GROMACS .gro file of C-alpha atoms in nm:
model
  273
    1UNK     CA    1  10.877  10.370   6.943
    2UNK     CA    2  10.646  10.662   7.020
    3UNK     CA    3  10.399  10.670   7.307
    4UNK     CA    4  10.045  10.754   7.212
    5UNK     CA    5   9.809  10.995   7.382
    6UNK     CA    6   9.496  10.830   7.522
    7UNK     CA    7   9.170  10.985   7.647
    8UNK     CA    8   9.156  11.112   8.004
    9UNK     CA    9   8.895  10.852   8.096
   10UNK     CA   10   9.153  10.578   8.047
   11UNK     CA   11   9.287  10.664   8.392
   12UNK     CA   12   8.979  10.494   8.539
   13UNK     CA   13   9.018  10.203   8.295
   14UNK     CA   14   9.375  10.150   8.416
   15UNK     CA   15   9.260  10.127   8.775
   16UNK     CA   16   8.973   9.896   8.679
   17UNK     CA   17   9.212   9.660   8.502
   18UNK     CA   18   9.440   9.668   8.806
   19UNK     CA   19   9.145   9.573   9.028
   20UNK     CA   20   9.057   9.288   8.790
   21UNK     CA   21   9.413   9.150   8.807
   22UNK     CA   22   9.400   9.170   9.187
   23UNK     CA   23   9.059   9.000   9.201
   24UNK     CA   24   9.190   8.715   8.984
   25UNK     CA   25   9.456   8.615   9.240
   26UNK     CA   26   9.395   8.808   9.566
   27UNK     CA   27   9.583   8.580   9.804
   28UNK     CA   28   9.895   8.567   9.588
   29UNK     CA   29   9.889   8.944   9.543
   30UNK     CA   30   9.851   8.996   9.917
   31UNK     CA   31  10.141   8.761   9.981
   32UNK     CA   32  10.356   8.954   9.733
   33UNK     CA   33  10.254   9.286   9.890
   34UNK     CA   34  10.330   9.174  10.244
   35UNK     CA   35  10.666   9.030  10.142
   36UNK     CA   36  10.755   9.348   9.951
   37UNK     CA   37  10.644   9.571  10.240
   38UNK     CA   38  10.835   9.360  10.492
   39UNK     CA   39  11.156   9.390  10.291
   40UNK     CA   40  11.113   9.768  10.270
   41UNK     CA   41  11.071   9.785  10.648
   42UNK     CA   42  11.391   9.585  10.696
   43UNK     CA   43  11.576   9.808  10.450
   44UNK     CA   44  11.454  10.118  10.634
   45UNK     CA   45  11.600  10.012  10.970
   46UNK     CA   46  11.932   9.873  10.845
   47UNK     CA   47  12.198  10.146  10.804
   48UNK     CA   48  12.262  10.241  10.439
   49UNK     CA   49  12.019   9.971  10.319
   50UNK     CA   50  11.768  10.239  10.221
   51UNK     CA   51  11.988  10.334   9.926
   52UNK     CA   52  11.985   9.973   9.808
   53UNK     CA   53  11.606   9.972   9.837
   54UNK     CA   54  11.584  10.279   9.612
   55UNK     CA   55  11.799  10.105   9.352
   56UNK     CA   56  11.610   9.777   9.388
   57UNK     CA   57  11.256   9.918   9.352
   58UNK     CA   58  11.265   9.919   8.966
   59UNK     CA   59  11.382   9.556   8.979
   60UNK     CA   60  11.084   9.463   9.195
   61UNK     CA   61  10.848   9.662   8.971
   62UNK     CA   62  10.994   9.504   8.657
   63UNK     CA   63  10.926   9.159   8.800
   64UNK     CA   64  10.571   9.257   8.895
   65UNK     CA   65  10.510   9.381   8.540
   66UNK     CA   66  10.607   9.034   8.420
   67UNK     CA   67  10.364   8.885   8.671
   68UNK     CA   68  10.082   9.109   8.545
   69UNK     CA   69  10.164   9.009   8.188
   70UNK     CA   70  10.156   8.641   8.282
   71UNK     CA   71   9.812   8.690   8.438
   72UNK     CA   72   9.683   8.863   8.126
   73UNK     CA   73   9.800   8.569   7.915
   74UNK     CA   74   9.615   8.325   8.140
   75UNK     CA   75   9.915   8.197   8.335
   76UNK     CA   76   9.905   8.173   8.716
   77UNK     CA   77  10.057   8.453   8.921
   78UNK     CA   78  10.343   8.335   9.145
   79UNK     CA   79  10.535   8.506   9.423
   80UNK     CA   80  10.859   8.444   9.232
   81UNK     CA   81  10.766   8.720   8.988
   82UNK     CA   82  10.853   8.972   9.259
   83UNK     CA   83  11.217   8.872   9.210
   84UNK     CA   84  11.215   8.820   8.832
   85UNK     CA   85  11.371   9.161   8.781
   86UNK     CA   86  11.682   9.039   8.962
   87UNK     CA   87  11.751   8.785   8.686
   88UNK     CA   88  11.973   8.838   8.382
   89UNK     CA   89  11.948   9.009   8.142
   90UNK     CA   90  11.705   9.243   8.321
   91UNK     CA   91  11.908   9.292   8.640
   92UNK     CA   92  12.170   9.537   8.515
   93UNK     CA   93  11.945   9.780   8.322
   94UNK     CA   94  11.684   9.786   8.599
   95UNK     CA   95  11.955   9.849   8.857
   96UNK     CA   96  12.084  10.139   8.646
   97UNK     CA   97  11.731  10.283   8.633
   98UNK     CA   98  11.719  10.264   9.013
   99UNK     CA   99  12.063  10.420   9.051
  100UNK     CA  100  11.973  10.705   8.815
  101UNK     CA  101  11.650  10.766   9.007
  102UNK     CA  102  11.839  10.772   9.337
  103UNK     CA  103  12.104  11.009   9.199
  104UNK     CA  104  11.838  11.242   9.056
  105UNK     CA  105  11.652  11.243   9.388
  106UNK     CA  106  11.970  11.344   9.571
  107UNK     CA  107  12.040  11.619   9.317
  108UNK     CA  108  11.687  11.752   9.364
  109UNK     CA  109  11.709  11.743   9.744
  110UNK     CA  110  12.045  11.920   9.778
  111UNK     CA  111  11.939  12.270   9.666
  112UNK     CA  112  11.616  12.247   9.869
  113UNK     CA  113  11.814  12.151  10.180
  114UNK     CA  114  12.059  12.433  10.106
  115UNK     CA  115  11.773  12.686  10.088
  116UNK     CA  116  11.616  12.564  10.412
  117UNK     CA  117  11.945  12.553  10.603
  118UNK     CA  118  12.062  12.886  10.459
  119UNK     CA  119  11.745  13.070  10.553
  120UNK     CA  120  11.747  12.915  10.899
  121UNK     CA  121  12.106  13.023  10.962
  122UNK     CA  122  12.037  13.371  10.826
  123UNK     CA  123  11.736  13.405  11.055
  124UNK     CA  124  11.940  13.292  11.355
  125UNK     CA  125  12.221  13.539  11.285
  126UNK     CA  126  11.971  13.821  11.230
  127UNK     CA  127  11.792  13.744  11.556
  128UNK     CA  128  12.119  13.744  11.748
  129UNK     CA  129  12.235  14.073  11.596
  130UNK     CA  130  11.902  14.252  11.630
  131UNK     CA  131  11.835  14.145  11.985
  132UNK     CA  132  11.464  14.081  12.018
  133UNK     CA  133  11.160  14.205  11.831
  134UNK     CA  134  11.347  14.387  11.559
  135UNK     CA  135  11.164  14.473  11.236
  136UNK     CA  136  11.461  14.343  11.040
  137UNK     CA  137  11.417  14.004  11.201
  138UNK     CA  138  11.048  14.000  11.112
  139UNK     CA  139  11.124  14.087  10.750
  140UNK     CA  140  11.389  13.818  10.729
  141UNK     CA  141  11.150  13.571  10.887
  142UNK     CA  142  10.895  13.639  10.614
  143UNK     CA  143  11.164  13.601  10.350
  144UNK     CA  144  11.264  13.269  10.505
  145UNK     CA  145  10.904  13.145  10.490
  146UNK     CA  146  10.877  13.245  10.124
  147UNK     CA  147  11.211  13.078  10.044
  148UNK     CA  148  11.108  12.754  10.214
  149UNK     CA  149  10.771  12.759  10.034
  150UNK     CA  150  10.944  12.806   9.698
  151UNK     CA  151  11.187  12.527   9.782
  152UNK     CA  152  10.900  12.292   9.867
  153UNK     CA  153  10.720  12.378   9.542
  154UNK     CA  154  11.037  12.302   9.348
  155UNK     CA  155  11.071  11.975   9.537
  156UNK     CA  156  10.712  11.874   9.461
  157UNK     CA  157  10.748  11.959   9.091
  158UNK     CA  158  11.078  11.771   9.062
  159UNK     CA  159  10.934  11.470   9.247
  160UNK     CA  160  10.640  11.455   9.006
  161UNK     CA  161  10.874  11.469   8.706
  162UNK     CA  162  11.093  11.195   8.854
  163UNK     CA  163  10.787  10.980   8.916
  164UNK     CA  164  10.689  11.028   8.551
  165UNK     CA  165  11.040  10.932   8.440
  166UNK     CA  166  11.025  10.603   8.629
  167UNK     CA  167  10.657  10.510   8.581
  168UNK     CA  168  10.697  10.327   8.248
  169UNK     CA  169  11.074  10.266   8.267
  170UNK     CA  170  11.073   9.916   8.426
  171UNK     CA  171  10.813   9.790   8.177
  172UNK     CA  172  11.006   9.938   7.884
  173UNK     CA  173  11.320   9.760   8.004
  174UNK     CA  174  11.166   9.417   8.060
  175UNK     CA  175  10.928   9.410   7.761
  176UNK     CA  176  11.109   9.616   7.498
  177UNK     CA  177  11.473   9.592   7.607
  178UNK     CA  178  11.506   9.972   7.606
  179UNK     CA  179  11.832  10.108   7.752
  180UNK     CA  180  11.794  10.262   8.103
  181UNK     CA  181  11.844  10.629   8.013
  182UNK     CA  182  11.629  10.598   7.702
  183UNK     CA  183  11.360  10.418   7.903
  184UNK     CA  184  11.342  10.702   8.156
  185UNK     CA  185  11.333  10.968   7.882
  186UNK     CA  186  11.061  10.778   7.697
  187UNK     CA  187  10.865  10.729   8.020
  188UNK     CA  188  10.877  11.102   8.095
  189UNK     CA  189  10.766  11.189   7.741
  190UNK     CA  190  10.480  10.938   7.758
  191UNK     CA  191  10.360  11.068   8.095
  192UNK     CA  192  10.371  11.433   7.981
  193UNK     CA  193  10.171  11.334   7.674
  194UNK     CA  194   9.907  11.174   7.897
  195UNK     CA  195   9.862  11.421   8.181
  196UNK     CA  196   9.483  11.390   8.153
  197UNK     CA  197   9.456  11.016   8.221
  198UNK     CA  198   9.721  11.037   8.492
  199UNK     CA  199   9.526  11.316   8.666
  200UNK     CA  200   9.206  11.110   8.647
  201UNK     CA  201   9.389  10.803   8.778
  202UNK     CA  202   9.536  10.992   9.075
  203UNK     CA  203   9.196  11.144   9.157
  204UNK     CA  204   9.033  10.799   9.138
  205UNK     CA  205   9.288  10.651   9.378
  206UNK     CA  206   9.248  10.947   9.614
  207UNK     CA  207   8.870  10.911   9.593
  208UNK     CA  208   8.888  10.544   9.692
  209UNK     CA  209   9.120  10.632   9.979
  210UNK     CA  210   8.882  10.903  10.101
  211UNK     CA  211   8.580  10.673  10.084
  212UNK     CA  212   8.743  10.398  10.288
  213UNK     CA  213   8.868  10.650  10.544
  214UNK     CA  214   8.533  10.826  10.596
  215UNK     CA  215   8.404  10.593  10.874
  216UNK     CA  216   8.716  10.639  11.084
  217UNK     CA  217   8.728  11.012  11.020
  218UNK     CA  218   8.371  11.018  11.147
  219UNK     CA  219   8.484  10.830  11.460
  220UNK     CA  220   8.751  11.094  11.525
  221UNK     CA  221   8.498  11.375  11.484
  222UNK     CA  222   8.257  11.195  11.716
  223UNK     CA  223   8.530  11.157  11.978
  224UNK     CA  224   8.618  11.526  11.948
  225UNK     CA  225   8.251  11.624  11.982
  226UNK     CA  226   8.215  11.405  12.288
  227UNK     CA  227   8.518  11.572  12.444
  228UNK     CA  228   8.385  11.921  12.376
  229UNK     CA  229   8.056  11.828  12.546
  230UNK     CA  230   8.232  11.731  12.867
  231UNK     CA  231   8.302  11.362  12.807
  232UNK     CA  232   8.640  11.198  12.853
  233UNK     CA  233   8.813  11.258  12.520
  234UNK     CA  234   9.142  11.074  12.567
  235UNK     CA  235   9.034  10.706  12.550
  236UNK     CA  236   8.801  10.749  12.254
  237UNK     CA  237   9.043  10.969  12.064
  238UNK     CA  238   9.325  10.721  12.123
  239UNK     CA  239   9.107  10.435  11.996
  240UNK     CA  240   8.995  10.638  11.695
  241UNK     CA  241   9.348  10.743  11.605
  242UNK     CA  242   9.485  10.393  11.652
  243UNK     CA  243   9.204  10.246  11.447
  244UNK     CA  244   9.257  10.504  11.176
  245UNK     CA  245   9.627  10.420  11.154
  246UNK     CA  246   9.562  10.046  11.139
  247UNK     CA  247   9.283  10.085  10.886
  248UNK     CA  248   9.499  10.314  10.669
  249UNK     CA  249   9.776  10.053  10.672
  250UNK     CA  250   9.532   9.780  10.566
  251UNK     CA  251   9.399  10.003  10.287
  252UNK     CA  252   9.750  10.074  10.160
  253UNK     CA  253   9.824   9.701  10.148
  254UNK     CA  254   9.499   9.637   9.960
  255UNK     CA  255   9.557   9.924   9.716
  256UNK     CA  256   9.914   9.839   9.621
  257UNK     CA  257   9.831   9.539   9.394
  258UNK     CA  258   9.565   9.727   9.193
  259UNK     CA  259   9.809  10.018   9.154
  260UNK     CA  260  10.077   9.781   9.019
  261UNK     CA  261   9.816   9.637   8.785
  262UNK     CA  262   9.718   9.988   8.676
  263UNK     CA  263  10.084  10.064   8.601
  264UNK     CA  264  10.094   9.760   8.373
  265UNK     CA  265   9.762   9.854   8.212
  266UNK     CA  266   9.881  10.208   8.145
  267UNK     CA  267  10.198  10.075   7.979
  268UNK     CA  268   9.999   9.851   7.745
  269UNK     CA  269   9.755  10.131   7.669
  270UNK     CA  270  10.013  10.399   7.595
  271UNK     CA  271  10.268  10.182   7.415
  272UNK     CA  272  10.024   9.949   7.241
  273UNK     CA  273  10.153   9.617   7.374
   0.00000   0.00000   0.00000
């Protein structure tokens, strides 16, 4: 099974299909999103549960891919699809995908953390030995900044590659029965072959996010202008910031279902299902 390369404009088509799936069952999708988000919040506050959440995400995504497929075939979307990835025979391979993703994330983070901690310790020791204002300290400080910047670039690049490796993997497991490692390799190869449509898709999502945020960004600028002209800045800025945060949360909730639908659409487009 070889992934095919599709035109860059398909990135917009993926998002459009995701929006169509969302529009076909908005209340059910919102219920799924709120339930999913609530579980992630619980996992984030319970000690060590975050690791389980990382492993479980491909299982949730696999179930949602089944829900999208049911919608495409004219069947009703149900909340139970969120948990379909936890059923045999999909449970074990999807859990392995999640475990591999978690392990790879840890491996990526360790050298970056080592660089940041190492440069910080070196800077501290140099400052202690040089007293204050030494040129050696300044040079080491610049080196530390460069090292941290390089570490962050490596982290970003590795995160993008990991995201590519997991993008198609749940769908490949649930629809094609591909083994976990093979599914992640195939997903990475498919994503690298379709950098154009993925770039267009990301820009389209960012464009939607920017458009919906413009009114509240304008409110923040208005509050800042009022403060600079002698008005009381604090109340308006607090309202603007609070409103921006709430509005951003609402937008994220509304964007998640179309993005899941776009993931399904991209799988069908690239793998011909």
